[in-house]
Coordinates of C-alpha atoms in Angstrom, one line a residue:
G25 CA -53.5 78.9 47.0
F26 CA -55.8 76.7 45.0
V27 CA -58.4 76.7 47.4
G28 CA -58.4 80.5 47.2
F29 CA -58.7 80.5 43.4
L30 CA -61.9 78.2 43.6
E31 CA -63.6 80.5 46.1
I32 CA -62.8 83.7 44.0
W33 CA -63.9 81.8 40.9
S34 CA -67.1 80.8 42.5
E35 CA -67.9 84.3 43.8
A36 CA -67.1 86.0 40.6
V37 CA -69.0 83.7 38.3
G38 CA -71.4 82.1 40.4
T39 CA -74.5 83.4 42.3
H40 CA -73.7 83.0 46.1
Y41 CA -76.1 80.8 48.0
M42 CA -77.1 83.5 50.3
K43 CA -78.1 85.5 47.3
G44 CA -80.3 82.9 45.6
G45 CA -77.8 80.2 44.4
K46 CA -77.6 76.6 45.0
P47 CA -75.6 75.4 47.9
G48 CA -73.1 72.9 46.4
E49 CA -73.3 74.3 42.9
F50 CA -69.9 75.0 41.6
P51 CA -69.7 77.2 38.4
S52 CA -68.4 75.4 35.0
F53 CA -64.9 76.2 33.6
Q54 CA -66.2 75.3 30.1
A55 CA -69.4 77.6 30.3
N56 CA -67.1 80.8 31.2
K57 CA -63.7 80.3 29.0
D58 CA -63.9 83.9 28.2
M59 CA -62.9 84.4 31.7
M60 CA -60.2 82.2 32.1
P61 CA -56.5 83.1 31.6
H62 CA -55.8 80.1 29.9
P63 CA -57.7 76.9 28.7
V64 CA -58.9 74.4 31.4
P65 CA -59.9 71.1 29.7
F66 CA -62.3 69.7 32.7
D67 CA -64.8 70.9 34.9
L68 CA -64.5 69.7 38.7
Y69 CA -67.7 68.0 38.6
D70 CA -68.0 65.1 36.1
P71 CA -65.1 65.9 34.2
F72 CA -65.5 63.2 31.3
G73 CA -69.2 63.6 31.2
F74 CA -70.3 60.2 32.7
S75 CA -73.5 61.7 34.4
K76 CA -74.7 63.8 31.3
N77 CA -77.2 61.3 30.3
K78 CA -78.3 60.3 33.9
S79 CA -81.8 60.7 34.8
E80 CA -82.6 63.0 37.8
E81 CA -83.5 59.8 40.0
A82 CA -80.2 58.4 39.3
K83 CA -78.6 61.7 40.2
A84 CA -80.4 61.9 43.4
S85 CA -79.7 58.5 44.3
G86 CA -76.0 59.1 43.6
L87 CA -76.0 62.3 45.8
V88 CA -77.4 60.0 49.0
K89 CA -75.0 57.5 48.1
E90 CA -72.1 60.0 48.2
I91 CA -73.3 61.7 51.3
N92 CA -73.6 58.4 53.3
N93 CA -70.0 57.6 51.8
G94 CA -69.0 60.9 53.5
R95 CA -70.7 60.0 56.8
L96 CA -69.2 56.9 57.0
A97 CA -65.6 58.0 56.4
M98 CA -66.1 60.4 59.3
L99 CA -67.2 57.8 61.6
G100 CA -64.0 55.9 60.7
I101 CA -61.6 58.9 61.3
F102 CA -63.7 59.3 64.6
G103 CA -62.8 55.8 65.4
F104 CA -59.2 56.1 65.0
L105 CA -59.0 59.4 66.9
C106 CA -60.9 57.9 69.8
E107 CA -58.7 54.8 69.9
Q108 CA -55.6 57.0 69.8
K109 CA -57.0 59.3 72.9
I110 CA -58.8 56.3 75.0
A111 CA -56.5 53.0 74.2
G112 CA -58.9 50.2 73.8
S113 CA -62.0 52.1 73.2
V114 CA -62.2 50.5 69.9
P115 CA -61.5 46.8 70.1
F116 CA -60.7 46.4 66.4
L117 CA -58.1 49.3 66.3
T118 CA -56.3 48.0 69.6
G119 CA -52.5 47.6 68.9
I120 CA -52.9 49.3 65.8
V121 CA -53.1 53.0 66.7
K122 CA -50.5 54.3 69.1
P123 CA -51.8 56.4 72.0

């Protein structure tokens, strides 16, 4: 339900990336308060305004860090899946993950 709402919101308020929008950019709840049925106190990205005053270089560096963190998380999940299917394939997880 919630993901469906986010999809409808991004299509109704934002510009789709296939029609000139920026991939990964989500429309602000605060900038479109008149379209919301009730007040929403925070945006999804940077709800407390920590990155409001950061330079573009710092934002780009943070984006690279976030992408690398996601890649590392995927490798970790893949390691658990490999150990579950092929016992002993990841020596560090031997005996921890049940086949």
